[in-house]
Short mmCIF file of C-alpha atoms in Angstrom, two decimals:
data_model
loop_
_atom_site.label_atom_id
_atom_site.label_comp_id
_atom_site.label_asym_id
_atom_site.label_seq_id
_atom_site.Cartn_x
_atom_site.Cartn_y
_atom_site.Cartn_z
CA MET A 735 29.57 -13.78 2.44
CA ALA A 736 26.80 -11.46 1.19
CA ALA A 737 27.22 -10.02 -2.33
CA PHE A 738 26.89 -6.27 -2.79
CA HIS A 739 27.58 -4.53 -6.05
CA LEU A 740 27.63 -0.70 -6.51
CA SER A 741 25.73 -0.46 -9.73
CA THR A 742 24.78 2.45 -11.98
CA PHE A 743 23.10 0.27 -14.59
CA ALA A 744 21.23 2.49 -17.12
CA GLN A 745 18.68 1.58 -19.63
CA ASN A 746 18.40 4.96 -21.42
CA ASP A 747 14.82 5.54 -20.31
CA LYS A 748 13.66 2.18 -21.61
CA VAL A 749 10.07 1.39 -20.56
CA ILE A 750 10.18 -1.34 -17.91
CA ASN A 751 7.46 -4.03 -18.18
CA PHE A 752 7.10 -5.55 -14.71
CA LEU A 753 6.06 -9.08 -14.11
CA PHE A 754 4.68 -10.77 -10.99
CA PRO A 755 7.60 -12.11 -9.01
CA VAL A 756 5.88 -15.40 -7.95
CA LYS A 757 5.00 -18.19 -10.41
CA THR A 758 1.75 -19.28 -8.71
CA ASP A 759 -1.90 -20.07 -9.51
CA GLY A 760 -4.75 -17.96 -8.22
CA ILE A 761 -2.72 -14.83 -7.54
CA GLU A 762 -6.02 -12.91 -6.75
CA ASN A 763 -6.48 -15.08 -3.64
CA LYS A 764 -2.84 -14.94 -2.51
CA VAL A 765 -2.22 -11.20 -2.21
CA THR A 766 -2.32 -11.00 1.65
CA SER A 767 -0.93 -7.53 2.25
CA VAL A 768 -0.71 -4.42 0.10
CA PHE A 769 1.40 -1.25 0.05
CA GLY A 770 1.08 1.43 2.72
CA GLU A 771 -0.70 -0.65 5.47
CA SER A 772 0.14 -0.02 9.12
CA ARG A 773 2.74 -2.12 10.79
CA GLY A 774 2.33 -0.72 14.23
CA ASP A 775 4.82 2.08 13.97
CA HIS A 776 5.74 2.11 10.22
CA PHE A 777 4.30 1.68 6.76
CA HIS A 778 4.23 -1.67 5.03
CA ASN A 779 6.64 -0.80 2.19
CA GLY A 780 5.83 -3.51 -0.26
CA MET A 781 3.39 -6.31 -1.16
CA ASP A 782 2.91 -9.79 0.17
CA ILE A 783 2.03 -12.91 -1.65
CA ALA A 784 1.32 -16.10 0.21
CA SER A 785 3.59 -18.84 -1.15
CA THR A 786 5.91 -21.59 -0.09
CA GLY A 787 8.66 -23.20 -2.18
CA GLU A 788 7.59 -21.62 -5.48
CA PRO A 789 9.96 -19.91 -7.95
CA VAL A 790 10.67 -16.26 -7.35
CA LEU A 791 11.16 -14.43 -10.58
CA ALA A 792 13.00 -11.18 -11.53
CA MET A 793 10.23 -8.57 -11.95
CA ALA A 794 12.18 -7.18 -14.94
CA GLU A 795 15.59 -7.29 -16.57
CA GLY A 796 18.26 -6.10 -14.22
CA LYS A 797 21.62 -6.50 -12.61
CA ILE A 798 22.15 -8.30 -9.35
CA LEU A 799 22.71 -5.52 -6.83
CA TYR A 800 22.80 -7.44 -3.56
CA SER A 801 22.00 -10.84 -2.03
CA ARG A 802 22.20 -12.10 1.51
CA PHE A 803 21.50 -15.62 2.75
CA GLY A 804 21.79 -17.21 6.17
CA GLU A 805 24.62 -19.40 4.87
CA ASP A 806 26.77 -16.20 4.56
CA ASP A 807 26.89 -15.94 8.39
CA PRO A 808 25.42 -19.12 9.93
CA PHE A 809 26.08 -17.98 13.49
CA GLY A 810 25.09 -14.33 13.00
CA GLU A 811 21.81 -12.71 13.97
CA GLU A 812 19.08 -13.32 11.42
CA PHE A 813 17.88 -10.17 9.57
CA GLY A 814 14.24 -9.24 9.62
CA THR A 815 14.14 -9.55 5.83
CA GLY A 816 15.54 -13.06 6.02
CA ASN A 817 17.19 -14.30 2.93
CA SER A 818 16.99 -11.51 0.27
CA VAL A 819 17.93 -10.47 -3.25
CA TRP A 820 18.05 -6.95 -4.73
CA LEU A 821 18.01 -6.13 -8.39
CA ASP A 822 18.91 -2.91 -10.23
CA HIS A 823 16.68 -2.32 -13.27
CA GLY A 824 18.32 0.93 -14.35
CA ASN A 825 17.64 4.62 -14.01
CA GLY A 826 17.46 4.39 -10.20
CA THR A 827 14.81 1.64 -10.16
CA TYR A 828 15.37 -1.30 -7.79
CA SER A 829 13.34 -4.32 -6.74
CA SER A 830 13.95 -6.39 -3.62
CA TYR A 831 12.68 -9.84 -2.54
CA TYR A 832 12.51 -11.01 1.07
CA HIS A 833 11.96 -14.11 3.26
CA LEU A 834 13.38 -16.39 0.62
CA LYS A 835 14.00 -20.11 1.13
CA ASP A 836 17.39 -21.16 2.26
CA GLY A 837 19.94 -21.95 -0.39
CA ARG A 838 21.26 -19.27 -2.83
CA LEU A 839 20.86 -20.22 -6.49
CA PRO A 840 24.02 -20.37 -8.58
CA GLY A 841 25.16 -17.05 -10.08
CA LEU A 842 23.70 -14.77 -7.45
CA LEU A 843 27.14 -13.76 -6.23
CA GLU A 844 28.04 -12.40 -9.63
CA GLU A 845 27.47 -8.90 -10.92
CA ARG A 846 25.54 -10.05 -13.88
CA LEU A 847 22.39 -9.31 -15.90
CA VAL A 848 19.26 -11.36 -15.25
CA ALA A 849 16.31 -11.49 -17.64
CA GLY A 850 12.77 -10.54 -16.68
CA GLY A 851 11.10 -13.68 -15.45
CA GLU A 852 14.33 -15.46 -14.66
CA LYS A 853 14.24 -17.55 -11.46
CA ILE A 854 16.35 -16.02 -8.69
CA ALA A 855 15.11 -17.86 -5.58
CA TYR A 856 12.29 -19.83 -3.99
CA THR A 857 9.55 -18.47 -1.60
CA GLY A 858 10.21 -19.23 1.99
CA ASN A 859 9.65 -18.20 5.62
CA THR A 860 13.01 -16.75 6.76
CA GLY A 861 13.52 -13.65 8.89
CA HIS A 862 10.62 -11.91 10.71
CA SER A 863 7.85 -13.73 8.96
CA SER A 864 4.65 -15.21 10.44
CA GLY A 865 4.06 -17.55 7.48
CA ALA A 866 5.60 -18.53 4.15
CA HIS A 867 5.29 -15.64 1.69
CA LEU A 868 7.18 -13.32 -0.59
CA HIS A 869 7.46 -9.68 0.47
CA PHE A 870 8.75 -7.60 -2.41
CA VAL A 871 9.53 -3.94 -2.73
CA LEU A 872 9.79 -1.56 -5.73
CA LEU A 873 12.08 1.49 -5.32
CA LYS A 874 12.61 4.59 -7.48
CA ASP A 875 15.05 7.54 -7.39
CA PHE A 876 17.88 5.24 -6.14
CA GLY A 877 15.86 4.28 -3.10
CA LYS A 878 14.52 7.74 -2.13
CA THR A 879 10.97 6.71 -3.21
CA ILE A 880 9.10 3.46 -2.69
CA GLN A 881 6.27 2.72 -5.12
CA ASP A 882 3.15 0.71 -4.83
CA PRO A 883 3.90 -2.35 -7.01
CA MET A 884 0.22 -2.64 -7.98
CA LYS A 885 0.69 0.53 -10.06
CA VAL A 886 3.01 -1.26 -12.56
CA LEU A 887 2.09 -4.90 -12.21
CA PRO A 888 -0.40 -6.92 -14.25
CA ILE A 889 -4.01 -6.48 -13.15
CA VAL A 890 -5.24 -8.53 -10.16
CA GLU A 891 -8.97 -9.16 -10.31
CA ASP A 892 -11.07 -7.77 -7.50
CA GLU A 893 -14.66 -6.53 -7.80
CA ASN A 894 -15.31 -6.27 -4.05
CA PRO A 895 -15.13 -2.81 -2.43
CA PRO A 896 -13.52 -2.23 0.95
CA VAL A 897 -15.49 -2.57 4.21
CA ILE A 898 -15.66 0.47 6.52
CA GLY A 899 -16.13 -0.49 10.16
CA ASN A 900 -16.95 1.66 13.23
CA LEU A 901 -15.60 4.99 14.51
CA LEU A 902 -13.48 4.82 17.68
CA ILE A 903 -12.75 7.76 20.01
CA HIS A 904 -9.61 7.04 21.99
CA GLN A 905 -9.52 8.42 25.56
CA ASP A 906 -6.01 7.19 26.13
CA GLU A 907 -3.53 4.61 24.92
CA TYR A 908 -5.70 1.63 25.88
CA LYS A 909 -9.23 2.96 26.34
CA TYR A 910 -11.61 3.83 23.56
CA SER A 911 -15.36 4.23 22.88
CA GLN A 912 -17.10 2.94 19.72
CA VAL A 913 -19.40 5.40 17.88
CA ASN A 914 -22.24 4.07 15.79
CA ASP A 915 -24.52 5.95 13.45
CA GLY A 916 -27.29 7.59 15.54
CA ASP A 917 -25.44 7.45 18.81
CA ASN A 918 -25.58 10.13 21.54
CA ILE A 919 -22.28 10.75 23.27
CA ASN A 920 -20.94 13.00 26.02
CA ILE A 921 -17.47 14.56 25.36
CA SER A 922 -15.46 17.21 27.08
CA ARG A 923 -12.52 17.92 24.70
CA ALA A 924 -10.74 16.81 21.54
CA PHE A 925 -9.73 13.16 21.22
CA PRO A 926 -8.05 11.03 18.53
CA VAL A 927 -10.74 9.58 16.27
CA THR A 928 -10.07 6.43 14.07
CA VAL A 929 -11.99 4.24 11.65
CA GLY A 930 -11.47 0.65 10.74
CA ILE A 931 -11.24 -0.10 7.02
CA GLN A 932 -10.33 -3.54 5.50
CA ASP A 933 -10.26 -4.95 1.98
CA ALA A 934 -10.76 -8.64 1.54
CA GLY A 935 -10.57 -8.71 -2.23
CA LYS A 936 -11.83 -11.89 -3.81
CA LYS A 937 -10.97 -14.04 -0.74
CA SER A 938 -13.16 -13.48 2.27
CA GLY A 939 -11.28 -13.07 5.57
CA GLN A 940 -8.32 -11.21 4.25
CA ARG A 941 -7.63 -7.96 6.04
CA ARG A 942 -5.73 -5.87 3.55
CA GLY A 943 -5.40 -2.05 3.57
CA VAL A 944 -6.73 0.37 1.01
CA SER A 945 -5.09 2.63 -1.55
CA GLN A 946 -6.87 5.90 -0.75
CA ILE A 947 -9.12 7.40 1.98
CA GLN A 948 -11.04 10.66 2.24
CA VAL A 949 -12.79 11.91 5.41
CA SER A 950 -14.86 14.98 6.16
CA LEU A 951 -16.51 16.40 9.26
CA ASN A 952 -19.74 18.38 8.95
CA GLY A 953 -19.14 19.01 5.27
CA GLN A 954 -15.40 20.17 5.67
CA LEU A 955 -12.71 18.00 4.22
CA LEU A 956 -10.42 16.82 6.95
CA LYS A 957 -8.07 14.54 5.09
CA LYS A 958 -7.50 13.03 1.63
CA ALA A 959 -4.60 10.55 1.57
CA SER A 960 -3.28 8.01 -0.84
CA PHE A 961 -0.79 5.21 -0.59
CA SER A 962 0.63 5.10 -4.15
CA ASN A 963 4.22 5.91 -3.01
CA LEU A 964 6.33 6.85 -0.03
CA HIS A 965 9.26 9.31 -0.01
CA TYR A 966 11.91 10.06 2.57
CA GLU A 967 11.78 13.58 3.95
CA LYS A 968 13.36 15.11 7.05
CA GLY A 969 14.14 11.79 8.66
CA GLU A 970 10.79 9.95 8.06
CA TRP A 971 8.83 8.30 5.33
CA LYS A 972 5.77 10.22 4.10
CA ASN A 973 2.94 9.41 1.65
CA SER A 974 2.20 11.25 -1.61
CA GLU A 975 0.49 14.06 0.15
CA GLY A 976 3.23 14.55 2.68
CA PHE A 977 1.66 12.71 5.63
CA PRO A 978 3.96 10.85 7.96
CA PHE A 979 2.86 7.52 9.49
CA SER A 980 1.67 9.16 12.69
CA ASP A 981 -0.77 11.40 10.81
CA LEU A 982 -2.36 8.53 8.99
CA TYR A 983 -2.56 5.70 11.63
CA PHE A 984 -3.28 5.34 15.33
CA LYS A 985 -3.45 1.97 17.06
CA ASP A 986 -3.44 0.26 13.67
CA GLN A 987 -6.62 2.09 12.62
CA TYR A 988 -6.87 4.92 10.01
CA LEU A 989 -6.62 8.20 11.83
CA VAL A 990 -9.45 10.60 11.08
CA GLY A 991 -7.96 13.28 13.27
CA ASN A 992 -7.74 14.77 16.74
CA LEU A 993 -11.32 16.06 16.64
CA ASP A 994 -13.16 18.55 18.85
CA PHE A 995 -16.81 17.95 18.04
CA ARG A 996 -19.42 20.73 18.18
CA ASN A 997 -22.46 20.49 20.47
CA GLY A 998 -25.40 18.76 18.74
CA GLU A 999 -25.36 16.86 15.39
CA ASN A 1000 -22.05 15.96 13.88
CA VAL A 1001 -21.55 14.08 10.65
CA ILE A 1002 -18.42 12.17 9.53
CA LYS A 1003 -18.25 10.91 6.00
CA VAL A 1004 -15.60 8.27 5.04
CA LEU A 1005 -14.70 7.16 1.51
CA ALA A 1006 -12.23 4.37 0.84
CA TRP A 1007 -10.80 2.97 -2.41
CA ASP A 1008 -9.03 -0.30 -2.84
CA PHE A 1009 -6.13 -0.87 -5.29
CA ARG A 1010 -8.60 -1.61 -8.13
CA GLN A 1011 -10.48 1.66 -7.29
CA ASN A 1012 -13.52 -0.09 -5.95
CA LEU A 1013 -15.22 2.58 -3.74
CA THR A 1014 -17.08 2.37 -0.43
CA GLU A 1015 -18.73 5.32 1.38
CA LYS A 1016 -20.10 5.41 4.87
CA THR A 1017 -21.64 8.25 6.80
CA PHE A 1018 -21.87 8.44 10.63
CA THR A 1019 -24.42 10.87 12.06
CA PHE A 1020 -24.29 11.25 15.89
CA TYR A 1021 -25.18 13.70 18.59
CA VAL A 1022 -22.78 15.33 21.03
CA ASN A 1023 -23.42 16.71 24.44
CA ARG A 1024 -20.45 18.96 25.28
CA ILE A 1025 -19.46 18.56 28.94
CA ARG A 1026 -17.82 21.58 30.42
#
């Protein structure tokens, strides 16, 4: 059966030095997803590293809080997280490790202390996973806050800034129009406007999210949002500035806003930072004919 221990492990405010939880080469090419990305109707609450059959390491010293493997209930429904392990690092800080390879390592059913860097599993492809990888999560305040692991992990090299795509005006759930710099458009009312932003990092073709966005319309700031942490408030997860998922994403694009453009020239400016604070700016100037 799954092991779950109610733990109040304390470290007396000891500074926690976090390690990467996968022993792998070329980590800068294997970070496939970052914190705060869209997952259709919710935030990506952790970080993904492409890996198969490699050792999963405790990010820091901690006690085993929970572990669940398919062998605990072979005929039960598989959890989305697949095989998983949770550790308690003290003072309300937890880490969790998902999609682990079948086969619990010895000692994971015990309420014991593991050392930082100690092997606790192997990377796998269990649960709702489209390819072998480790999804790991870092939680604070006894699970009330989820933190971007990049804020505390060793530096991952990346000198390439994000790429800002085109603006989209969404007429309904399935129909949209693309707006390019210099376009002339006819519009009758306010519509949701989104922008595509992707960060490949050092490996071309990757489609990761960004750590911060800022958008303005005609010189007025519309939104400044970061993805450094999520906190649970009034039944939903919100980012650092208090935006819920529905205020930040629409159709898997970054939501600029529900905008009612003025007649004539309109200017939208978008800034995007990746997790290494590489910055990209893009300005869209277009002309609107208001239809009555």
